[in-house]
mmCIF file of C-alpha atoms in Angstrom:
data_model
loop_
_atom_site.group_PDB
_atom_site.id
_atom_site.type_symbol
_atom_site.label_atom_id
_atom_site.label_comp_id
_atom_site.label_asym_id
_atom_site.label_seq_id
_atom_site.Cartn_x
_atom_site.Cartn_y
_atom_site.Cartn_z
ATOM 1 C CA UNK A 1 83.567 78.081 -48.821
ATOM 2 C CA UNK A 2 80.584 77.050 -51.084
ATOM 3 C CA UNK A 3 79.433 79.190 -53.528
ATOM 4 C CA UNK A 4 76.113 78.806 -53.221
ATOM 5 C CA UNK A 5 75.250 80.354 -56.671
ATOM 6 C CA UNK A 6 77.101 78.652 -58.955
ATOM 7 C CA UNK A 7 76.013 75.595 -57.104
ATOM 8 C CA UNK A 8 72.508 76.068 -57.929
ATOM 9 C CA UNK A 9 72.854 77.149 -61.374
ATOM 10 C CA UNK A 10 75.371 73.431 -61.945
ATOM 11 C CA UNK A 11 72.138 71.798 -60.325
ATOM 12 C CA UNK A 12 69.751 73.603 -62.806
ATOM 13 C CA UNK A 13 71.715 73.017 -65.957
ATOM 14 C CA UNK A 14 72.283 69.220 -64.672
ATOM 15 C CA UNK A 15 68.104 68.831 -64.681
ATOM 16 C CA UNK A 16 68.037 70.894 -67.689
ATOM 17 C CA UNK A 17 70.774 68.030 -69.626
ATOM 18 C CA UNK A 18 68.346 65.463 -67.958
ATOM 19 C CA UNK A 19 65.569 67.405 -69.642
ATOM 20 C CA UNK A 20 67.344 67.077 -72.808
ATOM 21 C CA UNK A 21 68.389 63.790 -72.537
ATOM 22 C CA UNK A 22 65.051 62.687 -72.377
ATOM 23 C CA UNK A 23 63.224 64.236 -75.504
ATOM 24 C CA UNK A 24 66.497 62.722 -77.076
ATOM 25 C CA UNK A 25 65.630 59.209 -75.902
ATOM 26 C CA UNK A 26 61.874 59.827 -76.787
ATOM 27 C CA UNK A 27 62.806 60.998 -80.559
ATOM 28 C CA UNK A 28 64.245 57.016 -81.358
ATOM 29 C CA UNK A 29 60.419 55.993 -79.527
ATOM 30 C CA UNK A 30 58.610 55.130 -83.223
ATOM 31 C CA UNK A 31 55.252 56.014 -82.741
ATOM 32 C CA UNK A 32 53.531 55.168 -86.259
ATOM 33 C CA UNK A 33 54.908 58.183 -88.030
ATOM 34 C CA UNK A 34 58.035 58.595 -89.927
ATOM 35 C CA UNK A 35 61.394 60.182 -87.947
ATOM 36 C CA UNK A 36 64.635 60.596 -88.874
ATOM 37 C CA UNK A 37 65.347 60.442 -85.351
ATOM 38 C CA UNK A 38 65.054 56.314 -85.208
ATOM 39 C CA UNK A 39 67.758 56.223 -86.966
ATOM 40 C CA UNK A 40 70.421 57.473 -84.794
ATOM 41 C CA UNK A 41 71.238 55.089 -83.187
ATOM 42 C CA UNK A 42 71.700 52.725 -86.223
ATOM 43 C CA UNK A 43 75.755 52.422 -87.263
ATOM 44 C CA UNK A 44 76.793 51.227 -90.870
ATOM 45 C CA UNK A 45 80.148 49.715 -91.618
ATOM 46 C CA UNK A 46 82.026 52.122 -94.480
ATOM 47 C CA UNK A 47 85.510 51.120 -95.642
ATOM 48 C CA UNK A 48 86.053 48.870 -92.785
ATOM 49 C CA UNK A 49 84.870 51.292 -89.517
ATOM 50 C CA UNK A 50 81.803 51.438 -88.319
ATOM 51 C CA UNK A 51 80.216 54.707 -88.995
ATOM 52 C CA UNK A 52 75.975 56.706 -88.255
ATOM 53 C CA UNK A 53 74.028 55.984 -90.788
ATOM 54 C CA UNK A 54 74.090 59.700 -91.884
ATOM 55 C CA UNK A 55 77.553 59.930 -92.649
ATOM 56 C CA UNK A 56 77.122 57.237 -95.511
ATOM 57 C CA UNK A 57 73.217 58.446 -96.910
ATOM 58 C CA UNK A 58 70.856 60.921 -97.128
ATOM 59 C CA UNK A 59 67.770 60.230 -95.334
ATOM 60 C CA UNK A 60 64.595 61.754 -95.961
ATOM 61 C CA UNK A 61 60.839 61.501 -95.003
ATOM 62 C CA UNK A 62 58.760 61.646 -98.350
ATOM 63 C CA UNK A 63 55.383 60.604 -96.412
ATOM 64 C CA UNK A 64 54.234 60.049 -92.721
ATOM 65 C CA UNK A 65 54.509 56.484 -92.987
ATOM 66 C CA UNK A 66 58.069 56.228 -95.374
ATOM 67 C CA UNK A 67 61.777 56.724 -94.590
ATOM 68 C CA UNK A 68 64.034 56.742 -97.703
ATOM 69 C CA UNK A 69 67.581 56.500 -97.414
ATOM 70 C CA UNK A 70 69.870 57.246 -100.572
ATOM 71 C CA UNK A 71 73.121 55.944 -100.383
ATOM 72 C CA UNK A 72 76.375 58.448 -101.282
ATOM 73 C CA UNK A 73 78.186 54.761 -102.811
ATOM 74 C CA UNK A 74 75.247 52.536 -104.018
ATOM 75 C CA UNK A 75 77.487 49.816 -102.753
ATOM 76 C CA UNK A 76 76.785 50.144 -99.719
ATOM 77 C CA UNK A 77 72.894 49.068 -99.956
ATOM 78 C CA UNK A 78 73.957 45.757 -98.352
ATOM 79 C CA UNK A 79 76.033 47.572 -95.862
ATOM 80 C CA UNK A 80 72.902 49.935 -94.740
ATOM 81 C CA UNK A 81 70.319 47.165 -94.873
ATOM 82 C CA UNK A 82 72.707 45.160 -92.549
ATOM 83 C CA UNK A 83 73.136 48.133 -90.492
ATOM 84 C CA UNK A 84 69.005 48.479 -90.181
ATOM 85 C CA UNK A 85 68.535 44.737 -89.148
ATOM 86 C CA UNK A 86 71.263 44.692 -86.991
ATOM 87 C CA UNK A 87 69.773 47.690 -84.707
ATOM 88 C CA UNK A 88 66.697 47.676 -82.779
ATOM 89 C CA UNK A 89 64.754 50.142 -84.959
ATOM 90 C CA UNK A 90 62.688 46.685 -85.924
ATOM 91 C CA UNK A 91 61.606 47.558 -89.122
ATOM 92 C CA UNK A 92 62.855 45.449 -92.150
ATOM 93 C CA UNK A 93 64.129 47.485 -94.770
ATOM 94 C CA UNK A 94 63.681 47.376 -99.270
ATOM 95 C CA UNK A 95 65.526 48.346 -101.293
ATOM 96 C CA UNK A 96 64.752 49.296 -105.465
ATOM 97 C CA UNK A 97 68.699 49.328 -106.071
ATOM 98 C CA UNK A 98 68.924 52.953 -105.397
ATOM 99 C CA UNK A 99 67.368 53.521 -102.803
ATOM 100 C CA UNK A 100 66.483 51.929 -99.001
ATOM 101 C CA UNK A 101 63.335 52.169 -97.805
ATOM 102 C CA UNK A 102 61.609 51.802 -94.395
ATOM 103 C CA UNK A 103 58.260 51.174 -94.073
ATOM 104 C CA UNK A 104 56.162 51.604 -90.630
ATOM 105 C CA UNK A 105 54.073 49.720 -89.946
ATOM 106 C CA UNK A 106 50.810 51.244 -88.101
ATOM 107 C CA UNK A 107 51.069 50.205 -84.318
ATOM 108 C CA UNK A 108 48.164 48.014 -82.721
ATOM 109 C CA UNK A 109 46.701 49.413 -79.821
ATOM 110 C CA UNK A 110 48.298 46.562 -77.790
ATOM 111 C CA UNK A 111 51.492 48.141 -79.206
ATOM 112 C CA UNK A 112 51.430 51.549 -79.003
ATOM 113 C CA UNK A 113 50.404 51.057 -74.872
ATOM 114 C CA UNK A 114 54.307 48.999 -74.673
ATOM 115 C CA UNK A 115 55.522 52.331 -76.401
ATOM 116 C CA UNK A 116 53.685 54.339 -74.119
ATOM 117 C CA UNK A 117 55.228 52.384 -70.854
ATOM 118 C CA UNK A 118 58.643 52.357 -72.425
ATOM 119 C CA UNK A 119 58.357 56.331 -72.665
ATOM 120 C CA UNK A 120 57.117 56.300 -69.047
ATOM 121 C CA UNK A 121 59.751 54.175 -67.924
ATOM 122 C CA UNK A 122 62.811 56.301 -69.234
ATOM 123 C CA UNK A 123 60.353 59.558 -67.689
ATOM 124 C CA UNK A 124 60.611 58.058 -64.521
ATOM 125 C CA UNK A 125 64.197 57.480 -64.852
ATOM 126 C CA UNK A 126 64.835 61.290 -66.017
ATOM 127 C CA UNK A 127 62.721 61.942 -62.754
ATOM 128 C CA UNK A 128 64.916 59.779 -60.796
ATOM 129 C CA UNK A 129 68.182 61.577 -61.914
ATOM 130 C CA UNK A 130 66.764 65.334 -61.220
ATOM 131 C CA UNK A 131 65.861 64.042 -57.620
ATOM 132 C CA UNK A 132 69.257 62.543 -57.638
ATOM 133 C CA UNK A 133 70.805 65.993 -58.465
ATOM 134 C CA UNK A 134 68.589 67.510 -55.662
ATOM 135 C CA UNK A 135 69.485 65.181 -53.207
ATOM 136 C CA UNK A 136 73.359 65.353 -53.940
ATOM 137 C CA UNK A 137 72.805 69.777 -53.653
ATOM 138 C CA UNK A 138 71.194 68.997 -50.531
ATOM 139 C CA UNK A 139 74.056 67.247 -49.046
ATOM 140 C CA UNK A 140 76.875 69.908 -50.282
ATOM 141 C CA UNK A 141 74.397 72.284 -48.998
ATOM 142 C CA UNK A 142 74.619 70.965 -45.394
ATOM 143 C CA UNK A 143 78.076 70.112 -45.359
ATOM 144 C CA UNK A 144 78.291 73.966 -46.089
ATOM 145 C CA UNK A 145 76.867 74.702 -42.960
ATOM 146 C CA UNK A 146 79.365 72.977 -40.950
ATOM 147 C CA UNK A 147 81.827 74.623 -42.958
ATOM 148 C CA UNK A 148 80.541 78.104 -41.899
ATOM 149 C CA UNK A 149 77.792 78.761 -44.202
ATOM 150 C CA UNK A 150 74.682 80.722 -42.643
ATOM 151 C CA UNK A 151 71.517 78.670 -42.552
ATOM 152 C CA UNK A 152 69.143 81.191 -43.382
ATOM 153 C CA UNK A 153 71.486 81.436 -46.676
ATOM 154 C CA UNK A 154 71.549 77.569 -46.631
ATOM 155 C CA UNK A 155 67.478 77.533 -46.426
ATOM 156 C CA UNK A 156 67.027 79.910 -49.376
ATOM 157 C CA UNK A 157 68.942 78.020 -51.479
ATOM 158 C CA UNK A 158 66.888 74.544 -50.636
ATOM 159 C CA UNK A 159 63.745 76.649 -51.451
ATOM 160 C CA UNK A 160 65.771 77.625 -54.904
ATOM 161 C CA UNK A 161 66.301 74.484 -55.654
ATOM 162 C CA UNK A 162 63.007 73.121 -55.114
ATOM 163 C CA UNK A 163 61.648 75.104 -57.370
ATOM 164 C CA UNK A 164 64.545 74.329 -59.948
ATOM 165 C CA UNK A 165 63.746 70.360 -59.470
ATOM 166 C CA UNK A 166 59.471 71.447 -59.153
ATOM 167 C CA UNK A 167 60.136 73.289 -62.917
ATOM 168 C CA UNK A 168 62.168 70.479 -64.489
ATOM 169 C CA UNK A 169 60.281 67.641 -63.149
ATOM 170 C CA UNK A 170 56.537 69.616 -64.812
ATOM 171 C CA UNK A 171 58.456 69.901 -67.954
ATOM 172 C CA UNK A 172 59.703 66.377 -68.040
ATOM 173 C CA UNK A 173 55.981 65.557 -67.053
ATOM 174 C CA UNK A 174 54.745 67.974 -70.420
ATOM 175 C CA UNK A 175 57.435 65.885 -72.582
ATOM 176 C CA UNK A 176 56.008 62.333 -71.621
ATOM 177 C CA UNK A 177 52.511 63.593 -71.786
ATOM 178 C CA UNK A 178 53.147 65.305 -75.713
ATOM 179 C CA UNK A 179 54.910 61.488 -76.571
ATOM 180 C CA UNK A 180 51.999 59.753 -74.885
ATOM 181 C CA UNK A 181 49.622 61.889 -77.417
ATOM 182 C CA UNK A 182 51.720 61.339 -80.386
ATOM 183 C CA UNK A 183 51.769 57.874 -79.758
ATOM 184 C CA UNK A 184 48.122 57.038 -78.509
ATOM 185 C CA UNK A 185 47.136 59.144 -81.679
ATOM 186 C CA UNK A 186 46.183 56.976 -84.690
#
């Protein structure tokens, strides 16, 4: 027999990962000011493997519009530049022979509306996946009930997850709202 329970609480920590997920995906979203966080996704090749760019440099914000990015082996300023173009962070990166920097570049309005669509495209995918979760709970739920499960049992736990998928889908509407501000902010 289901246990209803531990169903629900596998449904809310699947919206929270969703949750998660998608301040992750927002973090690599440049929106005119300096992150660390557009980085991640870059990969720099180190003694023959490809490796994140943080295992091979220090990087470090010294103003809102600057990423630096100190090398551990100063021979492998080619290697990190390389690295940079080759990802989609599209920002071309200097270097003084030390050091690589990034500069942003501030958005145009015309831009920073594509950034704010992107954001509310991978929202509305993050929304799509908590209904998902929802949906798939709903099923188990029923099947349950031709398995012997009560439905006045089966009926709380739809309302319990409601409110689960009600809770996640306000907070994933908070996190596109705070990127839309960051981003629309000059």
């Amino acid at each position: 027999m289901l246990d209803v329970k531990q169903t629900l609480k596998d449904a809310e920590s699947k919206m929270q990962k969703a949750a998660a997920f998608l301040e992750e995906e927002l973090a690599r979203i440049r929106a005119g000011r300096a992150n660390a966080a557009i980085l991640d996704g870059v990969r720099v090749e180190s003694y023959g493997q490809m490796v994140p760019l943080n295992q091979v440099a220090n990087v470090s914000i010294p103003d809102a519009r600057t990423i630096s990015i100190r090398p551990w082996d100063r021979k492998q300023i080619r290697d990190i530049e390389k690295g940079i173009l080759d990802s989609e962070v599209g920002i071309t990166p200097e270097n003084n022979g030390e050091v690589v920097i990034l500069r942003l570049p501030q958005p145009t309005e015309e831009r920073r509306k594509e950034l704010v669509k992107q954001c509310n495209k991978i929202g509305e995918q993050t929304k799509v996946q908590v209904r998902n979760i929802r949906g798939d709970i709903k099923e188990k739920l029923k099947k349950a009930v031709k398995d012997g499960l009560s439905e006045d049992l089966e009926k709380d736990a739809e309302a319990e997850l409601q409110k689960s998928h009600d809770k996640y889908i306000k907070e994933i509407d908070a996190i596109l709202a705070a990127k839309q501000k960051e981003i629309m902010t000059v």
